[in-house]
Amino acid sequence: MRVPLSILDLAPVGRGQTAADSFATSVAVAQRAEQLGYERVWYAEHHNIPAIASSATSVLIAHVGAQTSTIRLGAGGIMLPNHAPLLIAEQFGALAAMYPDRIDLGLGRAPGSDEATMYALRRNPRSAETFPDDVLELQGYLTGQTRVPGVEAIPGKGSNVPLYILGSSLYGARLAAALGLPYAFASHFAPAALEAALAAYRAEFRPSEKLERPYAMVGVNVLAVDNPDAARAQLQSIRRARAVGLFGRRFGLGSLDASDEQADEILAAGAAPHVDEMLTYTAAGTPAEVRGFLDEFLRLTDADELITVHPAPDAEDRLRSLTLLAETMEPATR
């Protein structure tokens, strides 16, 4: 089965690295993806996470856009409750003016952070409750049909930046269906509701001016390597990083300063089942093994597009993974 292949780049910061190193790798990833025929590269809004450098999402998109030519770039996603819809319309309207027909805007309602960070963002804990209305307000600014009399997004008005609803539960699936928008499910880290969410999205979908039929995108981790031993080593590194990132504070450890031995202790102390559940949809191995896993994943989901996450700890390994994946899956471009 041939479907478009895309990338979610979390802009990771590894041990001994800086944000500048991460951004340089993001440029290299996007350039390689463009050469290989990937559909799009998305960046996610996260805050107060030392191992992720994509907090200023629109700034990162602008940086990568200046060093690529054709590949679509966007947010996967902007956590809209953190922002006024007008500001996001202006930011992505500006990006669309810089890079015509290349910008996407995926929207989520999670905070992308913890409670203390929510406070630092001046985020109202109840702001997620207005997410559907905020999406419609944002859509109005981008289409030039503002819902706030006398207020326009400049730039942004009439840019028609395409919107996508992101989610890991039935909530986002049903909202995307009701609004007639594409839906992207975060199965690369929250797999539990994947099948139920896709079923709800397709069953409840209402055609819109933007989309005639459901368009489902699904996330999957990919560790494509030249030999199986490398896949096992990379997967163990990812398990350690996830364990420290999720539970390290309980042990007084930061996500970038824990040793492998300390990470293994956290896994053994009870983190392993949670981490492994998050990694349920991970294609790891040689190109043939990865292809076999993804063929089964596509049969399970009937997805219209794969959003691949290449979480290998080393930048060269990430570039190698997306190269091997493209060679074995032959990305279908539209």
PDB file of N, CA and C in Angstrom, residues 41-98:
ATOM      1  N   VAL A  41       6.806  18.077   6.763  1.00  0.00           N
ATOM      2  CA  VAL A  41       7.468  17.960   8.062  1.00  0.00           C
ATOM      3  C   VAL A  41       6.733  18.881   9.024  1.00  0.00           C
ATOM      4  N   TRP A  42       6.349  18.332  10.170  1.00  0.00           N
ATOM      5  CA  TRP A  42       5.645  19.094  11.196  1.00  0.00           C
ATOM      6  C   TRP A  42       6.493  19.187  12.462  1.00  0.00           C
ATOM      7  N   TYR A  43       6.224  20.239  13.234  1.00  0.00           N
ATOM      8  CA  TYR A  43       6.908  20.478  14.500  1.00  0.00           C
ATOM      9  C   TYR A  43       5.856  20.704  15.577  1.00  0.00           C
ATOM     10  N   ALA A  44       6.112  20.181  16.773  1.00  0.00           N
ATOM     11  CA  ALA A  44       5.119  20.220  17.845  1.00  0.00           C
ATOM     12  C   ALA A  44       5.489  21.247  18.903  1.00  0.00           C
ATOM     13  N   GLU A  45       4.477  21.917  19.431  1.00  0.00           N
ATOM     14  CA  GLU A  45       4.673  22.881  20.500  1.00  0.00           C
ATOM     15  C   GLU A  45       4.762  22.164  21.852  1.00  0.00           C
ATOM     16  N   HIS A  46       5.935  22.212  22.447  1.00  0.00           N
ATOM     17  CA  HIS A  46       6.148  21.702  23.802  1.00  0.00           C
ATOM     18  C   HIS A  46       6.872  22.778  24.602  1.00  0.00           C
ATOM     19  N   HIS A  47       6.644  22.823  25.893  1.00  0.00           N
ATOM     20  CA  HIS A  47       7.271  23.833  26.740  1.00  0.00           C
ATOM     21  C   HIS A  47       7.910  23.188  27.962  1.00  0.00           C
ATOM     22  N   ASN A  48       9.011  23.781  28.401  1.00  0.00           N
ATOM     23  CA  ASN A  48       9.677  23.390  29.644  1.00  0.00           C
ATOM     24  C   ASN A  48      10.137  21.937  29.623  1.00  0.00           C
ATOM     25  N   ILE A  49      10.537  21.467  28.443  1.00  0.00           N
ATOM     26  CA  ILE A  49      11.076  20.109  28.315  1.00  0.00           C
ATOM     27  C   ILE A  49      12.493  20.243  27.761  1.00  0.00           C
ATOM     28  N   PRO A  50      13.518  20.024  28.585  1.00  0.00           N
ATOM     29  CA  PRO A  50      14.893  20.277  28.146  1.00  0.00           C
ATOM     30  C   PRO A  50      15.302  19.507  26.892  1.00  0.00           C
ATOM     31  N   ALA A  51      14.666  18.369  26.627  1.00  0.00           N
ATOM     32  CA  ALA A  51      15.071  17.536  25.498  1.00  0.00           C
ATOM     33  C   ALA A  51      14.342  17.869  24.202  1.00  0.00           C
ATOM     34  N   ILE A  52      13.481  18.886  24.205  1.00  0.00           N
ATOM     35  CA  ILE A  52      12.722  19.259  23.005  1.00  0.00           C
ATOM     36  C   ILE A  52      12.854  20.751  22.782  1.00  0.00           C
ATOM     37  N   ALA A  53      13.245  21.160  21.558  1.00  0.00           N
ATOM     38  CA  ALA A  53      13.553  22.567  21.284  1.00  0.00           C
ATOM     39  C   ALA A  53      12.526  23.256  20.388  1.00  0.00           C
ATOM     40  N   SER A  54      11.336  22.668  20.226  1.00  0.00           N
ATOM     41  CA  SER A  54      10.372  23.210  19.266  1.00  0.00           C
ATOM     42  C   SER A  54       9.301  24.085  19.907  1.00  0.00           C
ATOM     43  N   SER A  55       9.598  24.701  21.048  1.00  0.00           N
ATOM     44  CA  SER A  55       8.578  25.495  21.744  1.00  0.00           C
ATOM     45  C   SER A  55       8.127  26.698  20.920  1.00  0.00           C
ATOM     46  N   ALA A  56       9.067  27.392  20.265  1.00  0.00           N
ATOM     47  CA  ALA A  56       8.719  28.523  19.400  1.00  0.00           C
ATOM     48  C   ALA A  56       8.444  27.982  17.999  1.00  0.00           C
ATOM     49  N   THR A  57       7.336  27.284  17.868  1.00  0.00           N
ATOM     50  CA  THR A  57       7.069  26.459  16.681  1.00  0.00           C
ATOM     51  C   THR A  57       7.082  27.258  15.385  1.00  0.00           C
ATOM     52  N   SER A  58       6.408  28.392  15.362  1.00  0.00           N
ATOM     53  CA  SER A  58       6.340  29.159  14.120  1.00  0.00           C
ATOM     54  C   SER A  58       7.707  29.714  13.728  1.00  0.00           C
ATOM     55  N   VAL A  59       8.536  30.026  14.715  1.00  0.00           N
ATOM     56  CA  VAL A  59       9.886  30.516  14.416  1.00  0.00           C
ATOM     57  C   VAL A  59      10.714  29.406  13.774  1.00  0.00           C
ATOM     58  N   LEU A  60      10.599  28.197  14.305  1.00  0.00           N
ATOM     59  CA  LEU A  60      11.327  27.068  13.732  1.00  0.00           C
ATOM     60  C   LEU A  60      10.861  26.780  12.308  1.00  0.00           C
ATOM     61  N   ILE A  61       9.558  26.858  12.060  1.00  0.00           N
ATOM     62  CA  ILE A  61       9.037  26.643  10.707  1.00  0.00           C
ATOM     63  C   ILE A  61       9.635  27.672   9.749  1.00  0.00           C
ATOM     64  N   ALA A  62       9.696  28.931  10.175  1.00  0.00           N
ATOM     65  CA  ALA A  62      10.257  29.974   9.323  1.00  0.00           C
ATOM     66  C   ALA A  62      11.723  29.700   9.017  1.00  0.00           C
ATOM     67  N   HIS A  63      12.464  29.241  10.019  1.00  0.00           N
ATOM     68  CA  HIS A  63      13.884  28.945   9.836  1.00  0.00           C
ATOM     69  C   HIS A  63      14.084  27.819   8.826  1.00  0.00           C
ATOM     70  N   VAL A  64      13.315  26.751   8.965  1.00  0.00           N
ATOM     71  CA  VAL A  64      13.451  25.616   8.047  1.00  0.00           C
ATOM     72  C   VAL A  64      12.933  25.987   6.655  1.00  0.00           C
ATOM     73  N   GLY A  65      11.866  26.766   6.606  1.00  0.00           N
ATOM     74  CA  GLY A  65      11.315  27.165   5.314  1.00  0.00           C
ATOM     75  C   GLY A  65      12.310  27.927   4.466  1.00  0.00           C
ATOM     76  N   ALA A  66      13.155  28.729   5.104  1.00  0.00           N
ATOM     77  CA  ALA A  66      14.135  29.521   4.363  1.00  0.00           C
ATOM     78  C   ALA A  66      15.226  28.666   3.749  1.00  0.00           C
ATOM     79  N   GLN A  67      15.336  27.412   4.207  1.00  0.00           N
ATOM     80  CA  GLN A  67      16.421  26.551   3.731  1.00  0.00           C
ATOM     81  C   GLN A  67      15.907  25.305   3.004  1.00  0.00           C
ATOM     82  N   THR A  68      14.625  25.338   2.630  1.00  0.00           N
ATOM     83  CA  THR A  68      14.019  24.297   1.802  1.00  0.00           C
ATOM     84  C   THR A  68      13.222  24.987   0.700  1.00  0.00           C
ATOM     85  N   SER A  69      12.720  24.190  -0.253  1.00  0.00           N
ATOM     86  CA  SER A  69      12.083  24.800  -1.420  1.00  0.00           C
ATOM     87  C   SER A  69      10.655  24.357  -1.668  1.00  0.00           C
ATOM     88  N   THR A  70      10.359  23.088  -1.467  1.00  0.00           N
ATOM     89  CA  THR A  70       9.068  22.560  -1.906  1.00  0.00           C
ATOM     90  C   THR A  70       8.293  21.813  -0.831  1.00  0.00           C
ATOM     91  N   ILE A  71       8.965  21.221   0.117  1.00  0.00           N
ATOM     92  CA  ILE A  71       8.265  20.380   1.084  1.00  0.00           C
ATOM     93  C   ILE A  71       7.333  21.224   1.947  1.00  0.00           C
ATOM     94  N   ARG A  72       6.168  20.651   2.296  1.00  0.00           N
ATOM     95  CA  ARG A  72       5.240  21.349   3.174  1.00  0.00           C
ATOM     96  C   ARG A  72       5.781  21.336   4.600  1.00  0.00           C
ATOM     97  N   LEU A  73       5.537  22.427   5.315  1.00  0.00           N
ATOM     98  CA  LEU A  73       5.985  22.576   6.692  1.00  0.00           C
ATOM     99  C   LEU A  73       4.816  23.047   7.539  1.00  0.00           C
ATOM    100  N   GLY A  74       4.805  22.650   8.793  1.00  0.00           N
ATOM    101  CA  GLY A  74       3.693  23.090   9.615  1.00  0.00           C
ATOM    102  C   GLY A  74       3.828  22.677  11.055  1.00  0.00           C
ATOM    103  N   ALA A  75       2.757  22.928  11.782  1.00  0.00           N
ATOM    104  CA  ALA A  75       2.689  22.622  13.204  1.00  0.00           C
ATOM    105  C   ALA A  75       1.925  21.342  13.418  1.00  0.00           C
ATOM    106  N   GLY A  76       2.511  20.480  14.191  1.00  0.00           N
ATOM    107  CA  GLY A  76       1.820  19.238  14.525  1.00  0.00           C
ATOM    108  C   GLY A  76       1.905  18.946  16.015  1.00  0.00           C
ATOM    109  N   GLY A  77       1.387  19.830  16.876  1.00  0.00           N
ATOM    110  CA  GLY A  77       0.658  20.998  16.438  1.00  0.00           C
ATOM    111  C   GLY A  77       0.900  22.184  17.347  1.00  0.00           C
ATOM    112  N   ILE A  78       0.153  23.223  17.033  1.00  0.00           N
ATOM    113  CA  ILE A  78       0.015  24.358  17.939  1.00  0.00           C
ATOM    114  C   ILE A  78      -1.047  24.012  18.979  1.00  0.00           C
ATOM    115  N   MET A  79      -0.723  24.202  20.254  1.00  0.00           N
ATOM    116  CA  MET A  79      -1.688  23.945  21.323  1.00  0.00           C
ATOM    117  C   MET A  79      -2.526  25.216  21.494  1.00  0.00           C
ATOM    118  N   LEU A  80      -3.629  25.273  20.788  1.00  0.00           N
ATOM    119  CA  LEU A  80      -4.374  26.507  20.633  1.00  0.00           C
ATOM    120  C   LEU A  80      -4.824  27.129  21.952  1.00  0.00           C
ATOM    121  N   PRO A  81      -5.187  26.356  22.986  1.00  0.00           N
ATOM    122  CA  PRO A  81      -5.567  27.006  24.253  1.00  0.00           C
ATOM    123  C   PRO A  81      -4.461  27.853  24.879  1.00  0.00           C
ATOM    124  N   ASN A  82      -3.219  27.674  24.429  1.00  0.00           N
ATOM    125  CA  ASN A  82      -2.126  28.506  24.932  1.00  0.00           C
ATOM    126  C   ASN A  82      -2.094  29.890  24.301  1.00  0.00           C
ATOM    127  N   HIS A  83      -2.909  30.136  23.270  1.00  0.00           N
ATOM    128  CA  HIS A  83      -2.753  31.336  22.455  1.00  0.00           C
ATOM    129  C   HIS A  83      -4.097  31.960  22.101  1.00  0.00           C
ATOM    130  N   ALA A  84      -4.055  33.239  21.791  1.00  0.00           N
ATOM    131  CA  ALA A  84      -5.205  33.885  21.184  1.00  0.00           C
ATOM    132  C   ALA A  84      -5.276  33.465  19.716  1.00  0.00           C
ATOM    133  N   PRO A  85      -6.434  33.041  19.214  1.00  0.00           N
ATOM    134  CA  PRO A  85      -6.529  32.637  17.812  1.00  0.00           C
ATOM    135  C   PRO A  85      -6.011  33.684  16.831  1.00  0.00           C
ATOM    136  N   LEU A  86      -6.219  34.967  17.128  1.00  0.00           N
ATOM    137  CA  LEU A  86      -5.745  36.014  16.222  1.00  0.00           C
ATOM    138  C   LEU A  86      -4.229  35.965  16.070  1.00  0.00           C
ATOM    139  N   LEU A  87      -3.509  35.749  17.172  1.00  0.00           N
ATOM    140  CA  LEU A  87      -2.044  35.706  17.091  1.00  0.00           C
ATOM    141  C   LEU A  87      -1.569  34.545  16.230  1.00  0.00           C
ATOM    142  N   ILE A  88      -2.203  33.399  16.370  1.00  0.00           N
ATOM    143  CA  ILE A  88      -1.809  32.247  15.549  1.00  0.00           C
ATOM    144  C   ILE A  88      -2.156  32.488  14.084  1.00  0.00           C
ATOM    145  N   ALA A  89      -3.294  33.122  13.822  1.00  0.00           N
ATOM    146  CA  ALA A  89      -3.651  33.453  12.436  1.00  0.00           C
ATOM    147  C   ALA A  89      -2.615  34.389  11.830  1.00  0.00           C
ATOM    148  N   GLU A  90      -2.155  35.362  12.609  1.00  0.00           N
ATOM    149  CA  GLU A  90      -1.144  36.292  12.095  1.00  0.00           C
ATOM    150  C   GLU A  90       0.188  35.579  11.849  1.00  0.00           C
ATOM    151  N   GLN A  91       0.584  34.721  12.788  1.00  0.00           N
ATOM    152  CA  GLN A  91       1.860  34.018  12.625  1.00  0.00           C
ATOM    153  C   GLN A  91       1.842  33.116  11.391  1.00  0.00           C
ATOM    154  N   PHE A  92       0.781  32.326  11.260  1.00  0.00           N
ATOM    155  CA  PHE A  92       0.748  31.387  10.145  1.00  0.00           C
ATOM    156  C   PHE A  92       0.348  32.074   8.840  1.00  0.00           C
ATOM    157  N   GLY A  93      -0.344  33.201   8.950  1.00  0.00           N
ATOM    158  CA  GLY A  93      -0.550  34.013   7.761  1.00  0.00           C
ATOM    159  C   GLY A  93       0.760  34.573   7.241  1.00  0.00           C
ATOM    160  N   ALA A  94       1.638  34.989   8.159  1.00  0.00           N
ATOM    161  CA  ALA A  94       2.956  35.469   7.758  1.00  0.00           C
ATOM    162  C   ALA A  94       3.772  34.349   7.119  1.00  0.00           C
ATOM    163  N   LEU A  95       3.724  33.155   7.713  1.00  0.00           N
ATOM    164  CA  LEU A  95       4.449  32.020   7.137  1.00  0.00           C
ATOM    165  C   LEU A  95       3.925  31.685   5.738  1.00  0.00           C
ATOM    166  N   ALA A  96       2.610  31.745   5.570  1.00  0.00           N
ATOM    167  CA  ALA A  96       2.030  31.440   4.265  1.00  0.00           C
ATOM    168  C   ALA A  96       2.438  32.476   3.226  1.00  0.00           C
ATOM    169  N   ALA A  97       2.619  33.719   3.651  1.00  0.00           N
ATOM    170  CA  ALA A  97       3.091  34.742   2.720  1.00  0.00           C
ATOM    171  C   ALA A  97       4.549  34.520   2.347  1.00  0.00           C
ATOM    172  N   MET A  98       5.327  34.030   3.291  1.00  0.00           N
ATOM    173  CA  MET A  98       6.741  33.748   3.020  1.00  0.00           C
ATOM    174  C   MET A  98       6.912  32.515   2.133  1.00  0.00           C
TER     175      MET A  98
END
